[in-house]
Tab-separated table of C-alpha atoms in Angstrom:
chain	number	residue	atom	x	y	z
A	19	UNK	CA	34.939	-74.669	6.117
A	20	UNK	CA	32.514	-76.078	8.656
A	21	UNK	CA	29.063	-74.626	9.189
A	22	UNK	CA	30.027	-73.605	12.713
A	23	UNK	CA	32.997	-71.633	11.392
A	24	UNK	CA	30.716	-69.950	8.866
A	25	UNK	CA	28.251	-68.892	11.571
A	26	UNK	CA	31.091	-67.794	13.847
A	27	UNK	CA	32.294	-65.496	11.037
A	28	UNK	CA	28.782	-64.067	10.707
A	29	UNK	CA	28.601	-63.559	14.462
A	30	UNK	CA	31.955	-61.739	14.498
A	31	UNK	CA	30.871	-59.531	11.583
A	32	UNK	CA	27.599	-58.674	13.325
A	33	UNK	CA	29.600	-57.099	16.128
A	34	UNK	CA	31.537	-55.032	13.591
A	35	UNK	CA	28.612	-53.545	11.635
A	36	UNK	CA	28.848	-49.762	11.521
A	37	UNK	CA	26.010	-47.260	11.449
A	38	UNK	CA	26.577	-43.611	10.615
A	39	UNK	CA	24.796	-40.467	9.548
A	40	UNK	CA	25.275	-38.632	6.265
A	41	UNK	CA	27.797	-36.382	7.996
A	42	UNK	CA	29.897	-39.467	8.738
A	43	UNK	CA	29.228	-39.449	12.474
A	44	UNK	CA	29.250	-43.060	13.671
A	45	UNK	CA	26.748	-44.404	16.142
A	46	UNK	CA	26.406	-47.726	17.878
A	47	UNK	CA	24.901	-50.395	15.574
A	48	UNK	CA	22.050	-51.017	18.038
A	49	UNK	CA	21.338	-47.275	18.243
A	50	UNK	CA	21.321	-47.108	14.439
A	51	UNK	CA	18.822	-49.972	14.240
A	52	UNK	CA	16.622	-48.254	16.834
A	53	UNK	CA	16.823	-45.034	14.831
A	54	UNK	CA	15.714	-46.919	11.702
A	55	UNK	CA	12.714	-48.302	13.610
A	56	UNK	CA	11.774	-44.710	14.502
A	57	UNK	CA	12.190	-43.562	10.892
A	58	UNK	CA	9.928	-46.348	9.648
A	59	UNK	CA	7.294	-45.689	12.307
A	60	UNK	CA	7.313	-42.014	11.266
A	61	UNK	CA	6.913	-42.991	7.605
A	62	UNK	CA	3.964	-45.210	8.554
A	63	UNK	CA	2.334	-42.572	10.759
A	64	UNK	CA	2.583	-39.996	7.978
A	65	UNK	CA	1.021	-42.401	5.457
A	66	UNK	CA	4.160	-42.508	3.345
A	67	UNK	CA	5.744	-45.567	1.758
A	68	UNK	CA	9.021	-47.477	1.767
A	69	UNK	CA	10.774	-48.118	-1.533
A	70	UNK	CA	13.391	-50.892	-1.611
A	71	UNK	CA	16.036	-51.132	-4.343
A	72	UNK	CA	18.933	-53.494	-4.993
A	73	UNK	CA	20.677	-55.561	-7.673
A	74	UNK	CA	20.899	-59.357	-7.817
A	75	UNK	CA	20.530	-60.852	-4.343
A	76	UNK	CA	19.868	-57.353	-3.003
A	77	UNK	CA	16.914	-57.160	-5.422
A	78	UNK	CA	15.611	-60.397	-3.916
A	79	UNK	CA	16.035	-58.930	-0.422
A	80	UNK	CA	14.183	-55.823	-1.615
A	81	UNK	CA	11.252	-57.838	-2.976
A	82	UNK	CA	11.073	-59.997	0.145
A	83	UNK	CA	11.200	-57.035	2.500
A	84	UNK	CA	8.624	-54.980	0.587
A	85	UNK	CA	6.180	-57.899	0.885
A	86	UNK	CA	6.927	-58.397	4.607
A	87	UNK	CA	6.784	-54.712	5.511
A	88	UNK	CA	3.433	-54.418	3.704
A	89	UNK	CA	1.826	-57.624	4.972
A	90	UNK	CA	3.301	-57.897	8.462
A	91	UNK	CA	4.195	-54.291	9.233
A	92	UNK	CA	1.104	-52.646	7.773
A	93	UNK	CA	3.285	-50.167	5.868
A	94	UNK	CA	2.943	-49.398	2.180
A	95	UNK	CA	6.124	-50.798	0.666
A	96	UNK	CA	7.283	-51.520	-2.871
A	97	UNK	CA	10.397	-52.832	-4.574
A	98	UNK	CA	11.519	-51.849	-8.033
A	99	UNK	CA	12.545	-55.442	-8.851
A	100	UNK	CA	9.826	-56.265	-11.385
A	101	UNK	CA	11.438	-57.679	-14.561
A	102	UNK	CA	9.163	-55.695	-16.903
A	103	UNK	CA	9.931	-52.446	-15.099
A	104	UNK	CA	13.678	-53.139	-15.010
A	105	UNK	CA	13.939	-54.149	-18.659
A	106	UNK	CA	11.748	-51.254	-19.824
A	107	UNK	CA	13.773	-48.673	-17.916
A	108	UNK	CA	17.074	-50.322	-18.841
A	109	UNK	CA	16.173	-50.444	-22.530
A	110	UNK	CA	14.876	-46.882	-22.683
A	111	UNK	CA	17.278	-45.092	-20.328
A	112	UNK	CA	20.248	-47.415	-19.669
A	113	UNK	CA	20.889	-49.768	-16.763
A	114	UNK	CA	22.457	-47.031	-14.662
A	115	UNK	CA	19.012	-45.349	-14.518
A	116	UNK	CA	16.719	-48.377	-13.936
A	117	UNK	CA	15.931	-47.245	-10.377
A	118	UNK	CA	16.320	-43.487	-10.808
A	119	UNK	CA	13.443	-43.257	-13.294
A	120	UNK	CA	10.950	-45.199	-11.115
A	121	UNK	CA	11.981	-43.075	-8.112
A	122	UNK	CA	11.135	-39.985	-10.181
A	123	UNK	CA	7.769	-41.514	-11.138
A	124	UNK	CA	6.639	-43.145	-7.872
A	125	UNK	CA	8.419	-41.477	-4.952
A	126	UNK	CA	6.795	-38.723	-2.947
A	127	UNK	CA	8.360	-36.337	-0.449
A	128	UNK	CA	8.575	-38.056	2.930
A	129	UNK	CA	8.830	-41.570	1.492
A	130	UNK	CA	11.749	-43.743	2.601
A	131	UNK	CA	14.167	-45.207	0.053
A	132	UNK	CA	16.101	-48.231	1.345
A	133	UNK	CA	19.100	-48.676	-0.966
A	134	UNK	CA	20.881	-52.040	-0.679
A	135	UNK	CA	24.219	-52.654	-2.424
A	136	UNK	CA	26.959	-55.043	-1.360
A	137	UNK	CA	29.668	-52.973	-3.053
A	138	UNK	CA	28.101	-49.588	-2.428
A	139	UNK	CA	29.337	-48.586	-5.884
A	140	UNK	CA	26.452	-49.525	-8.197
A	141	UNK	CA	25.711	-46.551	-10.437
A	142	UNK	CA	22.012	-47.404	-10.676
A	143	UNK	CA	21.653	-47.403	-6.879
A	144	UNK	CA	23.622	-44.173	-6.451
A	145	UNK	CA	21.565	-42.422	-9.164
A	146	UNK	CA	18.340	-43.525	-7.469
A	147	UNK	CA	19.535	-42.181	-4.112
A	148	UNK	CA	20.338	-38.828	-5.704
A	149	UNK	CA	16.871	-38.749	-7.285
A	150	UNK	CA	15.246	-39.629	-3.939
A	151	UNK	CA	17.116	-36.822	-2.181
A	152	UNK	CA	15.941	-34.405	-4.898
A	153	UNK	CA	12.356	-35.535	-4.220
A	154	UNK	CA	12.868	-34.943	-0.477
A	155	UNK	CA	12.675	-38.604	0.464
A	156	UNK	CA	14.392	-40.065	3.502
A	157	UNK	CA	17.239	-42.416	2.518
A	158	UNK	CA	18.756	-45.353	4.384
A	159	UNK	CA	21.614	-47.363	2.869
A	160	UNK	CA	23.043	-50.828	3.464
A	161	UNK	CA	26.443	-51.593	1.958
A	162	UNK	CA	29.646	-53.582	2.354
A	163	UNK	CA	33.101	-54.081	0.809
A	164	UNK	CA	35.036	-50.821	1.291
A	165	UNK	CA	34.286	-48.740	4.386
A	166	UNK	CA	34.114	-45.500	2.419
A	167	UNK	CA	32.184	-46.755	-0.579
A	168	UNK	CA	30.110	-43.971	-2.193
A	169	UNK	CA	26.758	-45.258	-0.911
A	170	UNK	CA	27.935	-45.422	2.715
A	171	UNK	CA	27.668	-41.634	3.103
A	172	UNK	CA	24.560	-40.884	1.073
A	173	UNK	CA	21.728	-41.699	3.467
A	174	UNK	CA	20.479	-40.017	6.586
A	175	UNK	CA	21.392	-43.387	8.112
A	176	UNK	CA	23.947	-45.792	6.617
A	177	UNK	CA	24.715	-49.376	7.652
A	178	UNK	CA	28.036	-50.888	6.598
A	179	UNK	CA	29.016	-54.576	6.878
A	180	UNK	CA	32.842	-54.827	6.945
A	181	UNK	CA	33.270	-57.794	4.620
A	182	UNK	CA	34.154	-58.554	1.014
A	183	UNK	CA	32.094	-61.764	1.007
A	184	UNK	CA	28.793	-61.339	-0.798
A	185	UNK	CA	27.094	-64.061	1.233
A	186	UNK	CA	28.051	-62.514	4.561
A	187	UNK	CA	27.001	-59.020	3.487
A	188	UNK	CA	23.704	-60.200	2.004
A	189	UNK	CA	22.774	-62.294	5.036
A	190	UNK	CA	23.494	-59.439	7.412
A	191	UNK	CA	21.661	-56.860	5.270
A	192	UNK	CA	18.654	-59.174	5.180
A	193	UNK	CA	18.826	-59.764	8.926
A	194	UNK	CA	18.983	-56.015	9.672
A	195	UNK	CA	15.786	-55.521	7.644
A	196	UNK	CA	14.096	-58.449	9.426
A	197	UNK	CA	15.119	-57.228	12.866
A	198	UNK	CA	13.850	-53.718	12.215
A	199	UNK	CA	10.528	-55.089	10.941
A	200	UNK	CA	10.165	-57.236	14.075
A	201	UNK	CA	10.719	-54.146	16.220
A	202	UNK	CA	8.170	-52.179	14.159
A	203	UNK	CA	5.630	-54.991	14.619
A	204	UNK	CA	6.352	-55.067	18.353
A	205	UNK	CA	5.931	-51.295	18.637
A	206	UNK	CA	2.666	-51.535	16.663
A	207	UNK	CA	1.409	-54.181	19.120
A	208	UNK	CA	2.381	-52.043	22.093
A	209	UNK	CA	0.530	-49.114	20.547
A	210	UNK	CA	-2.586	-51.271	20.133
A	211	UNK	CA	-2.581	-52.021	23.877
A	212	UNK	CA	-2.566	-48.349	24.874
């Protein structure tokens, strides 16, 4: 495969990304991204935080985004990707609860949980989302693989990349997070000029 073909595939997939509410009502991808910007600005205004979770490459995306949202977006953001935290929780409670337990410890009502899972089927991600809902957190999900994966209906806003290729899904999840942060930064700048 040539690099141009690879990027053409990514471009085609970008046009096929779906955004929907918990009720399953689909909205335009651009409208969904704009809605996420509004959610994050509300979280910031209310002094709440963003919690990012994911496994493997999605954990790396989570760590990267929590640093960028904190440093560049001026929003308190954390990722539960620390090896000591993961191994402690996994050892004591089982891997399926490595994110659920920290959500129970650190999340506050009104916080935003961003749950990233290529398959949308990871038990540890799903358990954390359930815990976040119990704590009255906002939840946004990013998933791929099957259109009706369990995670794709669990957030107030759900983004789905219609691919079975990890690399495509991960790149597009990462780019959605970057785009939204850029829009948050832009809105912050506009607010400073008022």
